[in-house]
CSV table of C-alpha atoms in Angstrom, one decimal:
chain,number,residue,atom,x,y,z
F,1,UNK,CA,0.0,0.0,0.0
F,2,UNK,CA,1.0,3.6,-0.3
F,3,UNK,CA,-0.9,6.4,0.4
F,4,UNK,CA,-1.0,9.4,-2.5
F,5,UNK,CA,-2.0,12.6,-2.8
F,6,UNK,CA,-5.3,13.0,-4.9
F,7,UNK,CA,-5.3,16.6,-6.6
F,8,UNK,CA,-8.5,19.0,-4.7
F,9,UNK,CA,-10.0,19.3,-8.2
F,10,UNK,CA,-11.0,15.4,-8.0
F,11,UNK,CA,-11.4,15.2,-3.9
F,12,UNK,CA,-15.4,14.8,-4.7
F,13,UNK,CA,-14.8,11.8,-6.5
F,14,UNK,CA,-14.1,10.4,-2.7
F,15,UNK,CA,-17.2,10.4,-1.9
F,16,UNK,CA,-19.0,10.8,-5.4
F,17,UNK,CA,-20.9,7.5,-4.9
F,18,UNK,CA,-22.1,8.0,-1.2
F,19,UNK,CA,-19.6,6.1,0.9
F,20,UNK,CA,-20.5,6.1,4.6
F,21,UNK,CA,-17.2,7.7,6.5
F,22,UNK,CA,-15.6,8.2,9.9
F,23,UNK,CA,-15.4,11.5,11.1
F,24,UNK,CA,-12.4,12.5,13.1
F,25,UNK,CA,-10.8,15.3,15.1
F,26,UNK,CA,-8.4,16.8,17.6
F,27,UNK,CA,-8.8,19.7,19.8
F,28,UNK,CA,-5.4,19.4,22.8
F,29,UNK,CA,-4.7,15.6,23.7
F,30,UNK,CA,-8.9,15.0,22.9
F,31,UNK,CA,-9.2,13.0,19.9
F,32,UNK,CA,-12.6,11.5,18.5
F,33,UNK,CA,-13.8,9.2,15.7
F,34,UNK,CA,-17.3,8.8,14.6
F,35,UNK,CA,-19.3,7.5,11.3
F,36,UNK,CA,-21.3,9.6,9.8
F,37,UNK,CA,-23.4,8.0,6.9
F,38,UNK,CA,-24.7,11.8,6.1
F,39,UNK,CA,-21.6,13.4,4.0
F,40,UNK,CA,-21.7,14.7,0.6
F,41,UNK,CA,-19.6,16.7,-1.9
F,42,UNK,CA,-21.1,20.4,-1.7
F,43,UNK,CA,-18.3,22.0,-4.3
F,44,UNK,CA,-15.3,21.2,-6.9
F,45,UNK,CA,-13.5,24.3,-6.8
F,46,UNK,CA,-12.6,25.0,-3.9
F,47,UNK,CA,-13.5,21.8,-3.0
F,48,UNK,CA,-16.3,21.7,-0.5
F,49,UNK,CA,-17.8,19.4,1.7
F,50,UNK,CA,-21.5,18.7,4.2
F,51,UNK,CA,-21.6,16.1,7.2
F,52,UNK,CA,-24.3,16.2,9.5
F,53,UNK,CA,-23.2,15.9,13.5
F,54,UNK,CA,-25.3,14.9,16.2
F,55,UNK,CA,-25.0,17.6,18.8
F,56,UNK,CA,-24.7,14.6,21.4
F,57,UNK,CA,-21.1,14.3,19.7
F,58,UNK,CA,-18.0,14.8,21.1
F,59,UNK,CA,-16.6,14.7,17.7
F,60,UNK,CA,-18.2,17.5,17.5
F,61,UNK,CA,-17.6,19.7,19.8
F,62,UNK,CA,-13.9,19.0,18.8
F,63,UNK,CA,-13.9,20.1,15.6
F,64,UNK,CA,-16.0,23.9,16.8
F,65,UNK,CA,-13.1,23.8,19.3
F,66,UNK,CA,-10.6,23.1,16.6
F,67,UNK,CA,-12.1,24.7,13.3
F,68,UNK,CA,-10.3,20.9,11.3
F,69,UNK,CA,-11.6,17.5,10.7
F,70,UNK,CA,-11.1,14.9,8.8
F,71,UNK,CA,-13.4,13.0,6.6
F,72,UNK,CA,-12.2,9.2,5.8
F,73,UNK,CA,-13.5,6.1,3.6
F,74,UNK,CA,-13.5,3.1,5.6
F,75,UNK,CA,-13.0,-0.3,4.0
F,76,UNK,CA,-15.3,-4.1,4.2
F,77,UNK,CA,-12.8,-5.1,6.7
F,78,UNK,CA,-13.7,-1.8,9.0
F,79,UNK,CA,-17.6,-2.4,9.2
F,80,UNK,CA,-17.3,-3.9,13.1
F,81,UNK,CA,-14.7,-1.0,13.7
F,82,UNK,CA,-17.3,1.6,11.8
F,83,UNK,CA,-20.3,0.5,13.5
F,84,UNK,CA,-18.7,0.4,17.4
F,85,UNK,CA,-17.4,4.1,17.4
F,86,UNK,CA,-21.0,5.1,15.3
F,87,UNK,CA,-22.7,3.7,18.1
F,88,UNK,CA,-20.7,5.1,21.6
F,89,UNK,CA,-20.1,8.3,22.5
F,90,UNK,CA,-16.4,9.4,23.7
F,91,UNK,CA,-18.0,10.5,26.6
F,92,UNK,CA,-19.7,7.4,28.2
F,93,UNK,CA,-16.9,5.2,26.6
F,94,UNK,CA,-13.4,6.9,26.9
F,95,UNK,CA,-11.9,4.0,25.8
F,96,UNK,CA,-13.7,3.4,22.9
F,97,UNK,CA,-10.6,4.5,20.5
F,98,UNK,CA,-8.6,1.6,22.1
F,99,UNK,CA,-11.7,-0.9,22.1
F,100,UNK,CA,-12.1,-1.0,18.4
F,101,UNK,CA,-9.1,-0.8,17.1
F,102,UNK,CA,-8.7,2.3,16.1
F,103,UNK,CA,-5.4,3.6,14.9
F,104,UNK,CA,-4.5,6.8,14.1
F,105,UNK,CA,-2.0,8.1,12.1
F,106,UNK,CA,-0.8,11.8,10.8
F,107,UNK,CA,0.3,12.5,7.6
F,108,UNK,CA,2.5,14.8,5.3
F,109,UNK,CA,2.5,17.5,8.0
F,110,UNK,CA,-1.0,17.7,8.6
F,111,UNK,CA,-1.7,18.2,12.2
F,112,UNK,CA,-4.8,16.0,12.3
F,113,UNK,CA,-6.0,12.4,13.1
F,114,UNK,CA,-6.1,9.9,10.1
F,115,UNK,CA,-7.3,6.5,11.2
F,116,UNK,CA,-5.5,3.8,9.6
F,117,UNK,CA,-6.9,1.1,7.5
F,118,UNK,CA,-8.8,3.5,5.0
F,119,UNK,CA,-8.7,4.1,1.7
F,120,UNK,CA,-9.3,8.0,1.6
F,121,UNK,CA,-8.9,10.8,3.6
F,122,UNK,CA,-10.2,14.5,3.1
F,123,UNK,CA,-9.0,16.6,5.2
F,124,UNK,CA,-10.9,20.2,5.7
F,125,UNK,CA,-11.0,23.8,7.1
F,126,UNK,CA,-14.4,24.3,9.1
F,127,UNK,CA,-16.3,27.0,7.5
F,128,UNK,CA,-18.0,28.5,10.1
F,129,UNK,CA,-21.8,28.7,9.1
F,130,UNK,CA,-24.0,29.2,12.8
F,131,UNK,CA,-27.2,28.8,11.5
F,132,UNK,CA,-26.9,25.6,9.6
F,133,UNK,CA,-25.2,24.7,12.5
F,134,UNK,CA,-27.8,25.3,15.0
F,135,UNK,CA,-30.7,24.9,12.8
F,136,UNK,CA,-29.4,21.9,10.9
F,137,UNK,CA,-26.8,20.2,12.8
F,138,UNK,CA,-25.1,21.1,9.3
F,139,UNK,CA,-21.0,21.7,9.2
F,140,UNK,CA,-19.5,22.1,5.9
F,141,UNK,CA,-15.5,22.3,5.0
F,142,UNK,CA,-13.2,22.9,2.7
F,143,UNK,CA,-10.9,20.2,1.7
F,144,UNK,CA,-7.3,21.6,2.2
F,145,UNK,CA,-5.5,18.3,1.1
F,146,UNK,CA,-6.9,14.5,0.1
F,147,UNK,CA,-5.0,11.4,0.1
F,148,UNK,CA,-5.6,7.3,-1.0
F,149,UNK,CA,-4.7,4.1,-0.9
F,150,UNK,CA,-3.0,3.6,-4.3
F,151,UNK,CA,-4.4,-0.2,-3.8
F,152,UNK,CA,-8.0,0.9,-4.5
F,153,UNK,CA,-7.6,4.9,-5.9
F,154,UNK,CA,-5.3,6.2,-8.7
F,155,UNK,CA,-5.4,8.5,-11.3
F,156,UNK,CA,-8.7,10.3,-10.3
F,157,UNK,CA,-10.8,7.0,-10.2
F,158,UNK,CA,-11.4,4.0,-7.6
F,159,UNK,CA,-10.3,0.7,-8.7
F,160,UNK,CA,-13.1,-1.1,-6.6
F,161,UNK,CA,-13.7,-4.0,-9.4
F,162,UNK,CA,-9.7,-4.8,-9.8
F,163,UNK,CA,-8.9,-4.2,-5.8
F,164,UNK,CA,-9.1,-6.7,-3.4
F,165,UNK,CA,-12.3,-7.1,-2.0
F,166,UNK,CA,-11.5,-5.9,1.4
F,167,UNK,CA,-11.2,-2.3,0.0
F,168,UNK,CA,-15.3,-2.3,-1.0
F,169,UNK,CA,-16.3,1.4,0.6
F,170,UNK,CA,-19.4,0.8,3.2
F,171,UNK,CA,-23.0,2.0,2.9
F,172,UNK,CA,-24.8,1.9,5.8
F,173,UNK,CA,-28.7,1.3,6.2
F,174,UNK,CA,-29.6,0.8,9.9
F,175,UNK,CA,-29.7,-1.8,12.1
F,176,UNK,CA,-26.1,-3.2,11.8
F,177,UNK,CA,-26.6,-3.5,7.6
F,178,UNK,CA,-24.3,-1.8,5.5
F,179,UNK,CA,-24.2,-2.4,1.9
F,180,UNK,CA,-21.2,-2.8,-0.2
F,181,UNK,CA,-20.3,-1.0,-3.5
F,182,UNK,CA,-20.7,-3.6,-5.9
F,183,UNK,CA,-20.0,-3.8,-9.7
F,184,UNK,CA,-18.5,-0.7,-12.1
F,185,UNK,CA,-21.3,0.3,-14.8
F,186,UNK,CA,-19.9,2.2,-18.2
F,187,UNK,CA,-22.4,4.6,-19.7
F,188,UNK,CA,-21.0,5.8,-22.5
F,189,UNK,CA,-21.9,9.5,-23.5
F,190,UNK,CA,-23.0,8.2,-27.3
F,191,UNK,CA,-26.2,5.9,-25.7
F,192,UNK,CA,-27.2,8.1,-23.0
S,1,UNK,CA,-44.4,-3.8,-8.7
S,2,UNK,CA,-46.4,-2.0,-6.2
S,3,UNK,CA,-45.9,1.3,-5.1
S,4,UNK,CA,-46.2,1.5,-1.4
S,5,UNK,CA,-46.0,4.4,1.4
S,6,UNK,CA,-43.0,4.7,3.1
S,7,UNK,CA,-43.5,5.9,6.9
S,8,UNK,CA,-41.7,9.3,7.0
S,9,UNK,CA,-39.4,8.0,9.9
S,10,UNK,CA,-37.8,5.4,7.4
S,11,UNK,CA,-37.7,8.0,4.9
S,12,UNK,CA,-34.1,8.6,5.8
S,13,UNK,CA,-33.1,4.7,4.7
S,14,UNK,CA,-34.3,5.6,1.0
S,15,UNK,CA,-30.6,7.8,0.9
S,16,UNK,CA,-28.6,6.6,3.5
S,17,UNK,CA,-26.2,4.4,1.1
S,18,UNK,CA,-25.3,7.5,-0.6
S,19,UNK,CA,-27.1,6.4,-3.9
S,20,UNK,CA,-27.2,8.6,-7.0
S,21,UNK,CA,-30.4,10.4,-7.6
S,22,UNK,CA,-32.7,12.1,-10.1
S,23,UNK,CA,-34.2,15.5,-9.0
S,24,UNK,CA,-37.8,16.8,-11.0
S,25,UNK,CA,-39.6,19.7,-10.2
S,26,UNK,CA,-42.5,21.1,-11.7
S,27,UNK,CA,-44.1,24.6,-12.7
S,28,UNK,CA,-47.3,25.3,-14.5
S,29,UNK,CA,-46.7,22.9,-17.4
S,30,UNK,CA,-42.6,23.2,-16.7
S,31,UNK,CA,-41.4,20.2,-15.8
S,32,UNK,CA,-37.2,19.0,-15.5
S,33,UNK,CA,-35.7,16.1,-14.5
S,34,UNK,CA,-31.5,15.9,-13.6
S,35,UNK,CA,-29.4,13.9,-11.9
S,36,UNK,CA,-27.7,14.5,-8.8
S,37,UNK,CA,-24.9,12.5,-6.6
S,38,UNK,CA,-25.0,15.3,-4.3
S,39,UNK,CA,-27.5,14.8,-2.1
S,40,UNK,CA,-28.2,13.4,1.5
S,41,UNK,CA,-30.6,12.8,4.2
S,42,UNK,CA,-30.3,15.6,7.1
S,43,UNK,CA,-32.6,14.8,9.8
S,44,UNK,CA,-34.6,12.0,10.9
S,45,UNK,CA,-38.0,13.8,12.5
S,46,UNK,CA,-39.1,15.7,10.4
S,47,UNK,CA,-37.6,13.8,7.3
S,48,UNK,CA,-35.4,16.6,5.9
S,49,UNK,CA,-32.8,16.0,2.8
S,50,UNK,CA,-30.3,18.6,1.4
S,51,UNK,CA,-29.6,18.5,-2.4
S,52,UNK,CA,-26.9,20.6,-4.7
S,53,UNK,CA,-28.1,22.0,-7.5
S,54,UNK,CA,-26.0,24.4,-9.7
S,55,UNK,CA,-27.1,27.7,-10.5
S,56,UNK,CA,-27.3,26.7,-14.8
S,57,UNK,CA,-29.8,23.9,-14.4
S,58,UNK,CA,-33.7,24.5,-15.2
S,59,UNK,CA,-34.6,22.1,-12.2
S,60,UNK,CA,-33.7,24.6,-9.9
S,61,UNK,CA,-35.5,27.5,-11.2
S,62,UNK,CA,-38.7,25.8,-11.2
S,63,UNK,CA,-38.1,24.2,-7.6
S,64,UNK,CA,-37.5,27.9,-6.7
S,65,UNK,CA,-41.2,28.8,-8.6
S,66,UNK,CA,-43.1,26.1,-7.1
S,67,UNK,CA,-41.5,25.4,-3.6
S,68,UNK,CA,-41.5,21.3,-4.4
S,69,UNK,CA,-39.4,19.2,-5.5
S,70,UNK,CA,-38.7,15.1,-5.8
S,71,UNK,CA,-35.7,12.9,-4.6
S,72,UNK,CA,-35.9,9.8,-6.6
S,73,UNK,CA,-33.8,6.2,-6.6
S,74,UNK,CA,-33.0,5.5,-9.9
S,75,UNK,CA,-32.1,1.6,-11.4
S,76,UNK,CA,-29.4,0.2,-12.7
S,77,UNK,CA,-31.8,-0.3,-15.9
S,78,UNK,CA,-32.1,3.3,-16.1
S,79,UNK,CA,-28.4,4.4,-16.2
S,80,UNK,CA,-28.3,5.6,-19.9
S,81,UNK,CA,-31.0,8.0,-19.0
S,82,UNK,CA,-29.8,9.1,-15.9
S,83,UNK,CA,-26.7,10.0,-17.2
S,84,UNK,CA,-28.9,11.6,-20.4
S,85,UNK,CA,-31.2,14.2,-18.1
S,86,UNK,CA,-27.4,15.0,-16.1
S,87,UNK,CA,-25.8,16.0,-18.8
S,88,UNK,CA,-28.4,17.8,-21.0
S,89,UNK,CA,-30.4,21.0,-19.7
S,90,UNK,CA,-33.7,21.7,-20.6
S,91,UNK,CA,-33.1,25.3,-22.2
S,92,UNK,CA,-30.8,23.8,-24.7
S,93,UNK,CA,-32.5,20.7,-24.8
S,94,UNK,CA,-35.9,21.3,-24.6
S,95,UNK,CA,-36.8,17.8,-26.0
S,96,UNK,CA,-34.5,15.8,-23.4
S,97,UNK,CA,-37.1,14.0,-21.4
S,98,UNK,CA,-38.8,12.8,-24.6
S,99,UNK,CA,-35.9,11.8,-26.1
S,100,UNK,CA,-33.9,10.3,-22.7
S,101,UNK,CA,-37.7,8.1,-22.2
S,102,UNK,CA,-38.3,9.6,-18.9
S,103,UNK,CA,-42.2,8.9,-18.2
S,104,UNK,CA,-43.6,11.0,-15.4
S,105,UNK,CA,-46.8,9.8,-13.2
S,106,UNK,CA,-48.3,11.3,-10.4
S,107,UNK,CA,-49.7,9.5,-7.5
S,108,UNK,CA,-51.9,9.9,-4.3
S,109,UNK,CA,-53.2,13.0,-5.3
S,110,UNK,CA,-49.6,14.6,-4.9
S,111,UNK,CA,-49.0,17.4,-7.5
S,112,UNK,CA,-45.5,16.3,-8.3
S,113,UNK,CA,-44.1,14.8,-11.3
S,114,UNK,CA,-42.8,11.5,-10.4
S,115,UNK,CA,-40.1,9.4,-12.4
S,116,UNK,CA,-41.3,6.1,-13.9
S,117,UNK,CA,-39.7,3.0,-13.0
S,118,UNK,CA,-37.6,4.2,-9.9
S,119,UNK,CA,-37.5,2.1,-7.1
S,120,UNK,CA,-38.6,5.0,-4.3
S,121,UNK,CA,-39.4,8.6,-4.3
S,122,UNK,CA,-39.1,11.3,-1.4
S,123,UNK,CA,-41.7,14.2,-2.2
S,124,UNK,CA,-39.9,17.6,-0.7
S,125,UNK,CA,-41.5,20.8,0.4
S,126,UNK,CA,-38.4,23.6,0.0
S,127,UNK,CA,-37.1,25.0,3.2
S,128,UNK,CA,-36.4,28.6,1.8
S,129,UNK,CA,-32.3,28.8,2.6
S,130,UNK,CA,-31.4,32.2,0.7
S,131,UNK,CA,-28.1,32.2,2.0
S,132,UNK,CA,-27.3,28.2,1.5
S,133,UNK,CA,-28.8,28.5,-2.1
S,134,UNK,CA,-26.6,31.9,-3.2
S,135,UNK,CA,-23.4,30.7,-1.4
S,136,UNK,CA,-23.4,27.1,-1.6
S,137,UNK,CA,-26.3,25.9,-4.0
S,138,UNK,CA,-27.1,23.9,-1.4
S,139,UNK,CA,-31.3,23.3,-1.0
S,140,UNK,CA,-32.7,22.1,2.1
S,141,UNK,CA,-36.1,20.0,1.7
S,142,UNK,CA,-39.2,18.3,4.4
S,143,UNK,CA,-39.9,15.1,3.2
S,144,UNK,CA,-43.9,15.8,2.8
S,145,UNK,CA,-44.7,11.6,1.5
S,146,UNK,CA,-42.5,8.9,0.4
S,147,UNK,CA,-42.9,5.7,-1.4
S,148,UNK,CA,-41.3,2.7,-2.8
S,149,UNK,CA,-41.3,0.3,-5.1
S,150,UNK,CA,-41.6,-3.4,-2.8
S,151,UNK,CA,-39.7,-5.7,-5.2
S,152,UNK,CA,-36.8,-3.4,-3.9
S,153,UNK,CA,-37.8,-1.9,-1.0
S,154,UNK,CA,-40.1,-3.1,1.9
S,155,UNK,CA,-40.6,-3.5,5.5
S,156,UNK,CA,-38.1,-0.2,6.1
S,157,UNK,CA,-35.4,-2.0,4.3
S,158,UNK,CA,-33.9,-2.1,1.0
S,159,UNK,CA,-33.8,-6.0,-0.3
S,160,UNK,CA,-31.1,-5.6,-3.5
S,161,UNK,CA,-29.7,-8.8,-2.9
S,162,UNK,CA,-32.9,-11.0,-3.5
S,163,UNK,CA,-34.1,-8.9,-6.0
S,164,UNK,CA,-33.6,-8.4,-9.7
S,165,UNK,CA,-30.2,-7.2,-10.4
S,166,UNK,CA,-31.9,-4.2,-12.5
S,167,UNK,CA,-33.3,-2.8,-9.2
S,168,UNK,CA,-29.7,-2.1,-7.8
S,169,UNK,CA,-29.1,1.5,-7.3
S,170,UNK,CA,-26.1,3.5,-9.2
S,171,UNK,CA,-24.0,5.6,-7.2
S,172,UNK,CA,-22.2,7.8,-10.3
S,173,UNK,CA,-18.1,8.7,-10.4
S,174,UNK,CA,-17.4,10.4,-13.4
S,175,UNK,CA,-17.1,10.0,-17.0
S,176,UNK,CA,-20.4,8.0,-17.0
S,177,UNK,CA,-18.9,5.6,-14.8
S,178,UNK,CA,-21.1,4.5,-11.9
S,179,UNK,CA,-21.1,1.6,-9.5
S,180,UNK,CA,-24.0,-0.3,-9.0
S,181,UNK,CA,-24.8,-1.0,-4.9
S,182,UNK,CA,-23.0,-4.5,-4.2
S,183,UNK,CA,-23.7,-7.0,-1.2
S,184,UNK,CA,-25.1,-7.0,2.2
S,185,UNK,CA,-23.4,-7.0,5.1
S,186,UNK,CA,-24.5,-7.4,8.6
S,187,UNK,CA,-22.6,-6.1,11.8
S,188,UNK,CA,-23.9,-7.3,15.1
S,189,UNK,CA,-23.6,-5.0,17.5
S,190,UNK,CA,-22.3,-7.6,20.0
S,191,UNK,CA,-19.2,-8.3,17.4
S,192,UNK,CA,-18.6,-4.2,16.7
């Protein structure tokens, strides 16, 4: 594996096909991780970002503290991992970094917490919007630098048919189901 | 098929694995259809969805006009056209829904124009945003009613891996390349 950087002008294709993703972020020594199955591509140039955070978060309340975070693509291997820090808060499980396995990890100078294992990271500038926040539970960021997993992203397109299938992105429903993405479809622009 | 009512507290399952959608609005006898990959669930209670829609396409002027708009699933059988309405605007093209075969019905009494062979639809009142439309293009809806097609979709849950593989829902890249939604996969909470 080696991790690349992916130019901002294709950072939406990250999350292009609606990949449930962990959240993370660092405010001091506090560090949290959460999924967040409501994140979107907002812009291409600059590129611009939505997630929707329960104000129960700590997550949360790190990244109003901190003005970063970091949105990342977890892989099939990561659905146990994905749905235990989804489901406790850093608050009534302190531990709950350590308990599922996460590992984090900076990169290229960036002063924020990548967890280890996934395929893409985005990592983004808070744009300080109250209302949406307040009203909305609605935070949106700018993506200041992306990386991938050459195994499964490379020039500008994922590779999820020839990858391992370990690297599938995760799309979850409720209950404990995710879906996986499943087969590439060509459309070409001639039949459309 | 059989189109059935989708209780607006499950609404949120109809998006929550990210899936590509088409977006139609209506206006006195103006009527668009486009595509979008950006767009997302935002609350649970009331149902509420955001949706990005640039400032060049006709289905945003009439969702402006009228207030309403629809969120709908498209199939993996409709890719050609779903890629046909997101590339083509109605100004330019003012033949495109004839010539991509996008039939439009309406049902339960609900003056919207609905997509044709979709697997689910989420009916939107507008939640006037001036700010997040001018500075983001981003459009904030209510779910008002929401259906489903059952061979796909029942019981709150999505069924893609007994049904048809034409059901499966495309979540777009670029370049009309998609990926069509792939296997299930269930987490227990007792394992995560």
């Amino acid at each position: 594996m080696s991790i690349q950087a992916v130019p901002l002008a294709k950072a939406y294709r990250l999350l292009n096909h609606g990949p449930t993703v962990l959240v993370s972020a660092q405010h001091g020594d506090s560090v949290d991780v959460m999924a967040a199955a409501w994140a979107c591509a907002l812009d291409f140039t600059p590129a611009k970002v939505t997630v929707v955070l329960d104000k129960s978060t700590y997550t949360r309340v790190l990244i109003e503290q901190s003005g970063q975070f970091v949105l990342q693509i977890p892989t099939r291997d990561q659905a146990a991992m994905v749905l235990g820090v989804g489901t406790q808060g850093l608050l009534e499980h302190p531990d709950k970094l350590n308990a599922h396995g996460v590992q984090l990890f900076q990169y290229d100078a960036q002063p924020l917490p990548l967890v280890q294992g996934c395929s893409a990271w985005l990592l983004c500038r808070l744009i300080p919007e109250p209302h949406n926040h307040a009203a909305h539970d609605l935070f949106i960021g700018e993506v200041v630098a992306a990386y991938a997993d050459d195994e499964v992203f490379r020039d500008g397109h994922w590779h999820f048919e020839s990858a391992d299938d370990k690297w599938r992105s995760l799309h979850y429903v409720a209950g404990g189901q995710f879906y996986v993405i499943g087969d590439s479809l060509n459309v070409s622009a001639a039949t459309a």
